[in-house]
């Protein structure tokens, strides 16, 4: 492209590296001739770029790696992308547990570690628990901490772009916590913090129920409801990171909190007590009248929240997740109501990733970050 | 850029043309040397591209144009972008009127034409009225029909990507109308049809209250309420073009239609009768008790709809427009309620474009289309 001829040579080198690396990742392994053909770069450029990538440890020669002597007649050297050259972490910080998952640069998961945590645990204790979980995971999988290239984190609450929790009522001492900064002390790589419903949407798009669409709303149903959405395949955070905070929607009407809706007595359930919720759902399944009424109230509220999101965003698909118990009973009323209000009602599906959804989405965030560094060409060019 | 060296030469030529044209548009006029410097292209490439653009009528040499003989010593030739080389139309089709506005390729408005139309007029009559308005405008401004490069259209209703109105209850015979196709018969250039609230959002971002933000929701308040939003500066249409169709939101609660809310009697106002609404607002301003109560009910409903949109999208700014009368009374209650539910409530502003907002947004759509053709470099490059 002409307009970059006189441009920044280091930018050009970076773009060429990304192009070569992407070509290598997309094949099992390739010769210099094949790379030249796939990229349109000149042979000397490809040789220089591959040499640089090999020095950086991102590319390795196949023959050298296998220790086999090259046959006579100088057969073509073959190179491959070293997905093991770096690693990524996906972390979930929840009310009742913390989860860590580690992968290589291809996103291939090498191990997962979960630990329970008290829902009343103060922030320091929760973070310490998370650190211990990560340490155990790295030890168990043999991944050196220095090999980590990026860490993604999913947490309840509204998260600022800098990783500060602007509001987080689901976890003690969470509002105002400089979560990104606190976690950064444990890692030498970037730490990316995001709302849990948002990363869940990312996860379902990557590996779950939303693989086939770029326009999806993920609804985290539960006592602290929230939603995340992808628009055109990209996470929609909103101007202040608060998009999809439908938990406040019920304040608009005369409706009460999930704890009040799900109560079978005059008193609301204890705040964020998911065990109590599970019991109500279990009672309802057994046919208990007041439990059935409570579940019905809760479902109506959920349907209202989701319908508002759907009218605002018009997604192709709504994925419901967040609670293992009882959620399947939500799908049919949801489909029925959405069909009433929407001309082209979105498909409605249950989360396919279940309990892994937040950590998986956090891992994908980390992977996105690294891929932008290694493979991105877009944005580098522009007039 | 290396990877395109072996690529499609016509693509390369198109990109180079776009780069040169953009450089010329951004300056008053420029010499070949200045273009070479601004674009990074080689001198022979710039000469070839400028020659091609001059042949296409998009660029003209300044001296030749001014008819002045060049001085001795061969002073540098200067070229400028010919914004008058093509024209654009922005059209509004409303319940009570049709509007047409025409501009040059810089978006400079050359004239506007408005005609009333009966709210009960059948589709054919409404379209004929629009055609007559366009013909009159072109005649009056002296713009030849063949000079039109694109036509943008704003209409009530949910509009498919192909210009078909999927649902349009505000205008008779509008649902199912192949509006894009029908209008295309009158023009030899592309006709782009879009929902009126969506183009209004585009207009406020271009020239109105939302100039300084890329994350805005435009609320078309009225008897047929709707909303349009820009996310990151781009129109969010939704998967099926129905994003922001908050008119259905009130169905979710126990609330009634705007006509019922605004009635001062037991009977709802006649459907879509904005004159009746104006009277209710006028009565309320005079202190009439039942009118005040009616306006209050209507405002509460509007606030609820907007709050749902804001929670779903988290915009930086909400612009309210669509009704000249009484809307200023909406701003304070809206700000107050949003502050209750939102951590970082969006700013709330009145539309600055008033009655011109839909036609202006439609014009911007047409301009976007032409700019993508003439100036776009993005998307042309990719590995």
XYZ file of C-alpha atoms in Angstrom:
766
model
C 0.000 0.000 0.000
C 1.447 3.197 -1.224
C 0.463 5.509 1.573
C 2.601 3.699 4.103
C 5.720 3.567 1.969
C 7.145 6.602 3.644
C 5.686 5.718 7.021
C 7.002 4.358 10.277
C 9.268 1.363 9.549
C 8.665 -0.183 13.002
C 4.920 -0.041 12.364
C 5.456 -1.796 9.051
C 7.570 -4.443 10.770
C 4.900 -4.956 13.412
C 2.183 -5.354 10.796
C 4.280 -7.798 8.798
C 4.975 -9.812 11.967
C 1.258 -9.950 12.728
C 0.472 -11.089 9.201
C 3.082 -13.853 9.278
C 2.106 -14.980 12.770
C -1.526 -15.149 11.823
C -0.740 -17.172 8.721
C 1.324 -19.594 10.825
C -1.351 -19.927 13.493
C -3.980 -20.696 10.899
C -1.938 -23.586 9.480
C -0.409 -26.511 11.278
C 3.013 -25.477 10.072
C 4.303 -23.873 6.899
C 7.374 -23.389 4.745
C 8.775 -19.973 3.926
C 7.403 -20.376 0.402
C 3.949 -21.105 1.771
C 4.114 -18.100 4.103
C 5.243 -15.905 1.225
C 2.289 -17.060 -0.830
C -0.229 -16.721 1.992
C 0.873 -13.242 3.033
C 1.863 -11.617 -0.246
C 5.094 -10.461 1.416
C 8.432 -10.769 -0.349
C 10.680 -13.731 0.435
C 13.389 -11.630 2.144
C 10.746 -9.871 4.265
C 9.263 -13.203 5.347
C 12.725 -14.563 6.199
C 13.481 -11.511 8.322
C 10.134 -11.580 10.091
C 10.283 -15.330 10.820
C 13.789 -14.931 12.209
C 12.587 -12.170 14.528
C 9.603 -14.215 15.675
C 11.828 -17.210 16.337
C 14.116 -15.046 18.457
C 11.059 -13.879 20.402
C 10.117 -17.494 20.979
C 6.817 -17.226 19.139
C 7.835 -19.383 16.190
C 9.944 -22.515 16.004
C 11.384 -24.548 13.156
C 9.776 -27.949 13.022
C 12.882 -29.948 12.095
C 15.032 -28.243 14.701
C 12.378 -28.910 17.271
C 12.061 -32.575 16.394
C 15.814 -32.988 16.495
C 15.871 -34.758 13.159
C 18.711 -34.043 10.817
C 17.589 -32.475 7.591
C 17.775 -34.779 4.647
C 20.058 -34.042 1.783
C 18.945 -31.687 -0.993
C 17.921 -29.020 1.528
C 14.246 -29.823 2.004
C 12.081 -26.808 2.816
C 12.254 -25.655 6.416
C 8.904 -25.722 8.159
C 7.813 -23.387 10.941
C 4.973 -23.391 13.433
C 3.409 -20.956 15.889
C 4.425 -21.751 19.485
C 1.099 -21.545 21.337
C 3.019 -22.647 24.437
C 5.151 -19.482 24.274
C 2.767 -17.755 26.641
C -0.207 -18.374 28.883
C -3.431 -16.675 29.909
C -5.585 -16.670 33.015
C -9.347 -16.311 33.283
C -10.618 -15.546 36.787
C -14.094 -15.433 38.276
C -14.705 -13.677 41.566
C -18.121 -14.691 42.818
C -20.174 -14.388 45.969
C -19.612 -18.019 46.946
C -16.514 -19.087 45.054
C -13.503 -18.056 43.057
C -12.451 -19.830 39.861
C -9.207 -19.741 37.898
C -8.573 -21.249 34.474
C -5.295 -21.244 32.546
C -4.729 -21.675 28.812
C -2.011 -21.417 26.172
C -1.929 -18.740 23.439
C -4.407 -20.759 21.382
C -6.928 -20.617 24.234
C -6.501 -24.344 24.910
C -7.386 -24.862 28.584
C -4.648 -26.555 30.611
C -6.402 -26.596 33.964
C -9.110 -25.144 36.200
C -9.195 -24.523 39.939
C -12.207 -23.614 42.092
C -12.366 -22.672 45.770
C -15.317 -21.808 47.919
C -15.356 -18.475 49.655
C -17.678 -17.156 52.325
C -20.258 -14.767 50.889
C -19.544 -12.474 53.819
C -15.764 -12.557 53.344
C -14.226 -9.069 53.317
C -12.487 -7.927 50.122
C -8.951 -8.691 51.363
C -9.894 -12.238 52.254
C -11.638 -12.784 48.923
C -8.629 -11.529 46.983
C -6.267 -13.631 49.091
C -8.427 -16.644 48.339
C -8.185 -15.834 44.636
C -4.404 -15.484 44.796
C -4.101 -18.858 46.508
C -6.304 -20.448 43.869
C -4.149 -19.029 41.080
C -0.925 -20.142 42.760
C -2.252 -23.660 43.155
C -3.412 -23.781 39.543
C -0.064 -22.575 38.187
C 1.810 -25.073 40.366
C -0.443 -27.927 39.337
C -0.217 -27.172 35.586
C 3.485 -26.299 35.664
C 2.894 -22.882 34.099
C 5.533 -20.370 35.259
C 4.022 -17.081 36.438
C 6.396 -15.216 34.126
C 4.835 -16.948 31.146
C 1.481 -15.202 31.705
C 0.694 -12.668 28.979
C -2.688 -11.408 30.198
C -5.219 -12.001 32.967
C -8.970 -11.553 32.502
C -11.247 -11.123 35.528
C -15.035 -11.346 35.791
C -16.684 -9.787 38.839
C -20.144 -8.659 39.891
C -20.617 -4.918 39.826
C -20.196 -1.976 37.527
C -16.572 -1.825 36.473
C -14.787 1.274 35.216
C -12.459 1.080 32.249
C -9.482 1.255 34.646
C -10.627 -1.802 36.613
C -12.180 0.043 39.540
C -15.481 -1.314 40.834
C -17.807 1.648 40.753
C -20.636 -0.215 42.420
C -20.727 -3.772 43.636
C -23.454 -4.548 46.134
C -23.206 -8.319 45.713
C -19.804 -8.590 47.447
C -18.765 -7.020 50.762
C -16.430 -3.995 50.478
C -16.565 -4.216 46.718
C -17.807 -0.715 45.813
C -14.846 1.551 45.158
C -12.328 -1.294 45.165
C -9.389 -0.734 42.800
C -9.674 -4.332 41.709
C -7.509 -4.098 38.599
C -4.734 -2.333 40.482
C -4.914 -4.728 43.443
C -4.650 -7.785 41.226
C -1.939 -6.237 39.069
C 0.442 -6.505 42.013
C 0.390 -10.275 41.605
C 1.155 -10.293 37.897
C 3.627 -8.670 35.565
C 1.173 -8.770 32.639
C -1.978 -6.706 31.962
C -5.011 -7.460 34.151
C -8.387 -6.795 32.496
C -11.402 -6.517 34.793
C -14.953 -6.752 33.486
C -18.483 -7.202 34.771
C -19.474 -10.870 35.141
C -22.554 -10.727 32.918
C -20.497 -9.008 30.240
C -17.804 -11.696 30.199
C -20.513 -14.355 30.283
C -21.885 -12.928 27.031
C -18.370 -13.096 25.589
C -18.004 -16.710 26.730
C -21.274 -17.909 25.218
C -20.286 -16.255 21.951
C -16.913 -17.971 22.012
C -17.825 -21.490 23.044
C -21.458 -21.655 24.124
C -25.015 -21.051 23.044
C -24.230 -17.888 21.075
C -21.537 -19.265 18.764
C -23.614 -18.598 15.671
C -24.644 -15.002 16.297
C -22.954 -11.646 16.811
C -25.981 -10.007 18.435
C -26.690 -11.569 21.798
C -27.883 -10.570 25.231
C -26.751 -12.752 28.138
C -29.028 -12.509 31.157
C -27.488 -13.420 34.468
C -30.619 -14.386 36.349
C -30.360 -14.437 40.069
C -30.597 -12.386 43.201
C -28.243 -9.805 41.739
C -29.467 -9.800 38.151
C -27.545 -8.276 35.315
C -27.045 -8.600 31.614
C -24.254 -8.362 29.093
C -24.584 -7.860 25.384
C -22.568 -8.233 22.240
C -23.451 -5.980 19.333
C -21.905 -6.984 16.039
C -19.715 -9.420 17.963
C -18.298 -6.737 20.230
C -18.985 -6.310 23.916
C -21.228 -3.337 24.609
C -20.043 -1.898 27.911
C -21.954 1.359 27.730
C -20.537 4.808 28.290
C -19.851 4.208 31.980
C -19.576 0.416 31.966
C -23.140 0.129 33.296
C -24.974 -1.180 30.220
C -27.349 -4.002 31.075
C -27.623 -3.152 34.745
C -31.222 -4.235 34.699
C -31.171 -4.900 38.404
C -32.426 -1.359 38.842
C -35.317 -1.813 36.419
C -37.683 -3.177 39.027
C -37.359 0.063 40.942
C -39.205 1.695 38.097
C -42.403 -0.194 38.684
C -44.158 -1.226 41.811
C -42.245 -4.463 41.916
C -39.972 -5.561 44.692
C -36.554 -7.166 44.948
C -35.960 -10.793 43.887
C -35.659 -11.682 47.573
C -39.169 -10.363 48.233
C -40.637 -11.889 45.082
C -39.259 -15.320 45.868
C -40.326 -15.383 49.498
C -43.077 -17.785 50.562
C -43.656 -15.824 53.773
C -44.248 -12.180 54.588
C -40.519 -11.661 55.049
C -38.118 -11.437 52.080
C -35.416 -14.107 51.773
C -32.047 -13.197 53.334
C -30.035 -11.020 50.911
C -28.131 -12.991 48.251
C -28.955 -16.315 49.923
C -28.957 -18.603 46.896
C -29.438 -21.645 49.074
C -32.797 -20.277 50.192
C -33.684 -19.674 46.545
C -32.792 -23.233 45.615
C -35.143 -24.439 48.323
C -38.017 -22.342 46.970
C -37.437 -23.724 43.487
C -37.307 -27.264 44.892
C -40.587 -26.727 46.771
C -42.184 -25.387 43.618
C -41.130 -28.489 41.705
C -42.833 -30.570 44.388
C -46.024 -28.613 43.785
C -46.034 -26.390 46.862
C -48.576 -23.660 46.214
C -46.880 -20.662 47.797
C -43.506 -21.671 46.306
C -45.110 -21.943 42.880
C -46.575 -18.472 43.332
C -43.196 -17.118 44.425
C -41.406 -18.622 41.421
C -44.126 -17.271 39.152
C -43.631 -13.764 40.577
C -39.883 -14.032 40.061
C -40.282 -15.233 36.481
C -42.644 -12.374 35.675
C -40.071 -9.931 36.919
C -37.313 -11.584 34.897
C -39.480 -11.572 31.795
C -40.142 -7.862 32.231
C -36.447 -7.067 32.591
C -35.484 -9.153 29.591
C -38.263 -7.700 27.447
C -37.010 -4.188 28.189
C -33.507 -5.218 27.119
C -34.802 -6.876 23.984
C -36.874 -3.843 22.969
C -33.888 -1.582 23.501
C -31.298 -3.744 21.753
C -33.147 -6.087 19.368
C -30.710 -9.011 19.669
C -30.856 -12.203 17.629
C -30.524 -14.384 20.728
C -31.095 -14.169 24.470
C -29.036 -16.572 26.590
C -30.206 -17.123 30.147
C -27.767 -18.349 32.734
C -26.485 -17.838 36.216
C -28.624 -20.252 38.155
C -28.471 -23.961 37.620
C -31.697 -24.634 39.501
C -35.069 -23.728 38.105
C -33.896 -21.716 35.140
C -35.294 -24.118 32.566
C -38.745 -23.126 33.791
C -38.023 -19.565 32.693
C -37.563 -20.272 28.999
C -41.145 -20.941 27.960
C -42.737 -17.938 29.720
C -39.921 -15.802 28.335
C -40.502 -16.985 24.768
C -44.247 -16.495 25.155
C -43.951 -12.929 26.469
C -41.297 -11.846 23.977
C -43.497 -13.109 21.145
C -46.220 -10.751 22.396
C -44.054 -7.626 22.292
C -41.527 -8.278 19.550
C -42.143 -8.461 15.847
C -39.234 -10.779 15.382
C -38.728 -12.236 18.842
C -35.156 -13.278 19.569
C -34.335 -16.930 20.077
C -34.069 -17.843 23.764
C -31.565 -20.423 24.988
C -30.066 -21.643 28.242
C -26.382 -21.042 28.895
C -24.313 -23.964 27.624
C -21.306 -23.164 29.766
C -23.042 -23.315 33.136
C -20.736 -22.682 36.069
C -17.695 -22.150 33.838
C -19.233 -19.242 31.961
C -17.654 -16.295 33.808
C -14.119 -17.709 34.029
C -14.309 -18.778 30.371
C -15.359 -15.289 29.312
C -12.601 -13.751 31.409
C -10.106 -16.050 29.681
C -11.433 -14.914 26.297
C -10.875 -11.263 27.333
C -7.253 -12.084 28.070
C -6.936 -13.959 24.795
C -8.446 -11.021 22.877
C -5.887 -8.739 24.456
C -2.965 -10.930 23.431
C -4.344 -11.513 19.947
C -4.588 -7.773 19.445
C -0.931 -7.515 20.384
C 0.278 -10.424 18.301
C -2.013 -10.643 15.329
C -3.771 -7.332 14.869
C -3.465 -5.605 11.542
C -6.735 -3.693 11.685
C -6.413 -0.200 12.985
C -2.731 -0.096 12.137
C -3.589 1.272 8.708
C -5.601 4.375 8.066
C -5.414 7.615 6.224
C 2.202 -2.188 2.927
C 3.877 -5.361 1.859
C 0.955 -7.728 1.923
C -0.883 -5.947 -0.805
C 2.040 -5.727 -3.204
C 0.871 -8.755 -5.078
C -2.802 -7.908 -4.572
C -5.596 -6.566 -6.721
C -4.323 -3.509 -8.664
C -7.827 -2.041 -9.029
C -8.292 -2.252 -5.262
C -5.004 -0.451 -4.807
C -6.077 2.224 -7.289
C -9.390 2.653 -5.500
C -7.654 3.049 -2.146
C -5.184 5.547 -3.551
C -8.045 7.540 -5.092
C -9.840 7.627 -1.768
C -6.699 8.781 0.008
C -6.058 11.599 -2.474
C -9.703 12.662 -2.528
C -9.828 12.792 1.234
C -6.647 14.851 1.382
C -8.115 17.286 -1.153
C -11.437 17.546 0.654
C -9.679 18.312 3.920
C -7.784 21.241 2.387
C -9.110 24.176 0.431
C -6.998 23.208 -2.518
C -3.560 21.668 -2.889
C -0.612 21.241 -5.218
C 0.613 17.842 -6.367
C 3.579 18.264 -4.034
C 1.293 18.932 -1.086
C -0.849 15.919 -1.949
C 2.248 13.768 -2.230
C 3.381 14.911 1.184
C -0.047 14.487 2.815
C -0.698 11.008 1.429
C 2.755 9.429 1.383
C 2.094 8.307 -2.193
C 4.726 8.675 -4.878
C 4.569 11.661 -7.236
C 3.737 9.587 -10.349
C 0.980 7.769 -8.439
C -0.537 11.075 -7.290
C -0.387 12.456 -10.833
C -2.163 9.404 -12.201
C -4.811 9.415 -9.494
C -5.527 13.146 -9.799
C -5.860 12.780 -13.553
C -8.392 9.970 -13.096
C -10.353 11.977 -10.534
C -10.409 15.010 -12.836
C -11.765 12.835 -15.641
C -14.469 11.605 -13.270
C -15.356 15.215 -12.495
C -14.517 14.915 -8.819
C -11.416 17.110 -8.929
C -10.665 20.267 -10.880
C -7.554 22.316 -11.415
C -7.901 25.713 -9.814
C -6.161 27.758 -12.517
C -8.043 26.100 -15.355
C -11.245 26.688 -13.489
C -10.538 30.345 -12.892
C -9.594 30.831 -16.517
C -6.395 32.648 -15.580
C -3.329 32.001 -17.644
C -0.522 30.415 -15.693
C 2.305 32.731 -15.002
C 5.709 32.053 -16.397
C 8.058 29.730 -14.570
C 5.407 27.022 -14.345
C 3.900 27.754 -10.945
C 2.542 24.713 -9.140
C -0.851 23.530 -10.347
C -3.477 23.545 -7.618
C -6.427 21.167 -7.367
C -9.628 21.118 -5.365
C -12.398 18.633 -4.570
C -15.572 19.416 -6.558
C -18.292 19.169 -3.896
C -20.739 20.260 -6.617
C -19.939 17.126 -8.637
C -22.863 15.339 -7.035
C -25.866 15.905 -4.814
C -27.736 14.161 -2.023
C -31.310 14.085 -0.835
C -32.635 13.665 2.704
C -36.347 12.848 2.932
C -38.753 12.668 5.829
C -42.056 10.861 5.488
C -44.248 11.813 8.429
C -47.833 11.429 9.499
C -48.661 15.048 8.726
C -45.994 16.198 6.307
C -43.202 15.244 3.961
C -39.868 17.066 3.862
C -37.064 17.038 1.312
C -33.633 18.603 1.678
C -30.854 18.662 -0.929
C -27.113 19.143 -0.417
C -23.816 18.944 -2.274
C -21.127 16.306 -1.624
C -19.874 18.311 1.350
C -23.318 18.114 2.965
C -23.912 21.834 2.403
C -27.692 22.308 2.237
C -28.897 24.011 -0.970
C -32.610 23.984 -0.217
C -35.492 22.483 1.742
C -39.112 21.823 0.764
C -41.995 20.837 3.048
C -45.570 19.852 2.154
C -48.443 18.899 4.386
C -50.064 15.536 3.895
C -53.265 14.169 5.358
C -52.589 11.758 8.216
C -55.160 9.406 6.692
C -53.635 9.570 3.191
C -53.108 6.114 1.683
C -49.548 5.036 0.891
C -49.736 5.838 -2.837
C -50.922 9.364 -2.167
C -48.248 9.917 0.468
C -45.507 8.727 -1.891
C -46.867 10.846 -4.732
C -46.820 13.836 -2.416
C -43.183 13.090 -1.625
C -42.260 12.771 -5.307
C -43.873 16.120 -6.035
C -41.985 17.719 -3.161
C -38.688 16.366 -4.456
C -39.401 17.501 -8.013
C -40.217 21.002 -6.807
C -37.068 21.151 -4.681
C -34.810 20.016 -7.533
C -36.407 22.508 -9.894
C -36.098 25.330 -7.426
C -32.433 24.625 -6.595
C -31.459 23.802 -10.175
C -30.052 20.408 -9.207
C -30.384 17.915 -12.081
C -31.898 14.578 -11.004
C -28.985 12.775 -12.653
C -26.593 14.520 -10.277
C -28.055 12.715 -7.241
C -25.613 10.216 -5.753
C -27.718 8.880 -2.872
C -31.097 9.430 -1.211
C -31.698 8.908 2.516
C -35.231 8.421 3.861
C -36.550 8.588 7.423
C -39.918 6.967 8.118
C -41.899 5.785 11.131
C -41.898 2.033 11.567
C -39.529 -0.879 11.777
C -37.490 -0.962 8.588
C -35.734 -4.009 7.200
C -32.222 -3.739 5.800
C -33.702 -3.923 2.259
C -35.954 -0.903 2.850
C -39.180 -2.815 3.493
C -41.361 -1.512 6.325
C -41.886 -4.520 8.529
C -44.312 -2.706 10.808
C -45.559 0.849 10.602
C -48.750 1.532 12.522
C -48.345 5.321 12.431
C -49.066 5.607 8.687
C -51.930 4.014 6.726
C -50.945 1.012 4.547
C -47.380 1.291 5.721
C -46.791 -2.200 7.144
C -45.299 -4.433 4.472
C -44.629 -1.545 2.079
C -41.520 -2.045 -0.071
C -40.621 1.567 0.528
C -37.024 1.402 -0.677
C -38.012 -0.340 -3.875
C -40.944 2.006 -4.519
C -38.795 5.115 -4.128
C -35.939 3.606 -6.148
C -38.099 3.874 -9.257
C -37.786 7.660 -9.056
C -34.005 7.734 -8.723
C -31.037 6.175 -10.457
C -28.942 6.286 -7.288
C -29.144 4.168 -4.093
C -32.107 4.869 -1.793
C -31.459 4.187 1.901
C -34.502 3.835 4.161
C -34.254 4.047 7.919
C -36.490 4.425 10.957
C -37.195 8.073 11.820
C -35.925 7.911 15.414
C -32.733 6.253 14.173
C -31.980 8.985 11.635
C -32.886 11.606 14.231
C -30.118 10.197 16.448
C -27.735 10.442 13.494
C -28.806 14.047 12.858
C -28.303 15.207 16.449
C -24.851 13.611 16.396
C -23.984 15.374 13.160
C -25.296 18.877 13.790
C -27.356 18.961 16.964
C -27.316 18.317 20.679
C -25.138 15.184 20.446
C -22.204 16.635 18.533
C -19.800 15.978 21.384
C -20.640 12.370 22.174
C -20.603 9.048 20.354
C -22.976 7.326 22.791
C -26.406 8.835 22.551
C -30.039 7.763 22.720
C -32.533 9.917 20.837
C -36.072 9.617 22.164
C -38.829 10.515 19.755
C -41.531 11.381 22.232
C -45.052 11.402 20.936
C -48.064 9.281 20.256
C -45.952 6.772 18.397
C -42.857 6.806 20.576
C -39.577 5.349 19.509
C -35.881 5.717 20.086
C -32.680 5.564 18.120
C -29.195 5.097 19.476
C -25.626 5.557 18.431
C -23.048 3.334 20.056
C -19.469 4.389 19.514
C -20.732 6.842 16.908
C -22.463 4.160 14.874
C -26.188 3.672 14.476
C -27.443 0.654 16.400
C -30.244 -0.818 14.294
C -30.538 -4.098 16.145
C -30.609 -7.520 14.582
C -33.968 -6.959 12.892
C -33.963 -3.164 12.693
C -36.231 -2.957 15.743
C -33.830 -1.645 18.384
C -35.357 1.126 20.455
C -38.960 0.233 19.664
C -39.936 1.243 23.161
C -43.486 1.878 22.064
C -44.183 -1.697 23.109
C -42.696 -1.237 26.569
C -45.882 0.032 28.147
C -47.566 -3.252 27.244
C -45.309 -4.847 29.797
C -46.824 -3.045 32.715
C -50.328 -2.075 33.530
C -49.912 1.203 31.720
C -51.982 2.299 28.767
C -51.298 3.959 25.434
C -50.208 7.618 25.191
C -53.679 8.457 23.882
C -55.275 7.070 27.060
C -52.675 8.608 29.382
C -53.113 12.054 27.868
C -56.897 12.026 27.875
C -58.740 14.374 30.228
C -61.938 12.339 29.852
C -62.823 8.669 30.152
C -62.198 8.216 26.441
C -58.689 8.094 24.978
C -57.695 10.807 22.494
C -58.198 9.943 18.818
C -55.275 7.837 17.544
C -52.235 9.865 16.476
C -54.116 13.147 16.837
C -51.273 15.486 17.723
C -53.546 18.501 17.602
C -55.537 17.060 20.507
C -52.284 16.487 22.371
C -51.183 20.068 21.812
C -54.477 21.191 23.318
C -53.956 19.079 26.426
C -50.466 20.514 26.880
C -51.840 24.035 26.408
C -54.558 23.426 28.999
C -51.966 22.097 31.416
C -49.879 25.230 30.989
C -52.978 27.249 31.883
C -53.274 25.257 35.102
C -56.191 22.993 34.209
C -56.249 20.217 36.803
C -57.224 17.232 34.693
C -54.853 18.310 31.894
C -52.026 18.601 34.395
C -52.792 15.105 35.631
C -52.872 13.793 32.062
C -49.509 15.362 31.219
C -48.078 13.999 34.459
C -49.240 10.474 33.529
C -47.695 10.833 30.102
C -44.396 12.079 31.491
C -44.230 9.186 33.948
C -44.666 6.763 31.117
C -41.974 8.489 29.045
C -39.611 8.478 31.997
C -40.154 4.750 32.463
C -39.438 4.009 28.803
C -36.328 6.151 28.747
C -35.036 4.683 31.999
C -35.321 1.178 30.546
C -33.333 2.279 27.508
C -30.725 3.959 29.645
C -30.276 0.907 31.873
C -29.910 -1.314 28.830
C -27.546 0.922 26.867
C -25.810 3.268 29.342
C -25.487 6.239 26.964
C -23.609 9.449 27.724
C -26.523 11.593 26.561
C -30.271 11.326 26.048
C -31.763 13.735 23.512
C -35.518 14.221 23.630
C -37.337 15.452 20.563
C -40.320 14.933 18.356
C -42.806 17.284 19.937
C -42.283 20.985 19.990
C -45.004 21.609 22.540
C -44.615 20.658 26.157
C -41.422 18.680 25.837
C -39.376 21.082 27.918
C -41.503 20.016 30.882
C -40.176 16.487 30.452
C -36.520 17.249 31.053
C -36.546 17.852 34.792
C -38.642 14.817 35.765
C -36.478 12.735 33.445
C -33.245 13.945 35.017
C -34.651 13.390 38.496
C -35.788 9.823 37.807
C -32.637 8.826 35.942
C -30.553 10.064 38.856
C -32.473 7.655 41.099
C -31.723 4.560 39.026
C -28.400 5.278 37.385
C -25.012 5.510 39.000
C -23.797 7.865 36.353
C -26.986 9.304 34.914
C -26.698 10.415 31.312
C -27.017 14.068 30.437
C -30.489 14.955 29.145
C -31.003 17.551 26.425
C -33.708 18.748 24.084
C -33.296 18.217 20.351
C -31.555 21.185 18.738
C -32.752 20.400 15.239
C -36.473 20.480 15.967
C -38.623 19.849 12.924
C -35.626 19.390 10.620
C -34.215 16.479 12.590
C -35.482 13.530 10.520
C -34.716 14.986 7.083
C -31.290 16.101 8.299
C -30.501 12.607 9.580
C -31.713 11.086 6.327
C -29.393 13.438 4.437
C -26.508 12.325 6.653
C -27.275 8.683 5.798
C -26.977 9.528 2.110
C -23.771 11.436 2.760
C -22.318 8.506 4.716
C -23.072 6.241 1.792
C -21.302 8.474 -0.700
C -18.363 9.086 1.610
C -17.884 5.332 1.977
C -17.736 5.102 -1.805
C -15.446 8.057 -2.361
C -13.230 8.262 0.695
C -13.261 4.920 2.467
C -9.967 3.224 3.064
C -11.011 1.221 6.112
C -12.085 -2.295 5.383
C -10.237 -2.323 2.091
C -7.165 -3.683 3.829
C -7.043 -6.845 5.845
C -5.074 -10.020 6.145
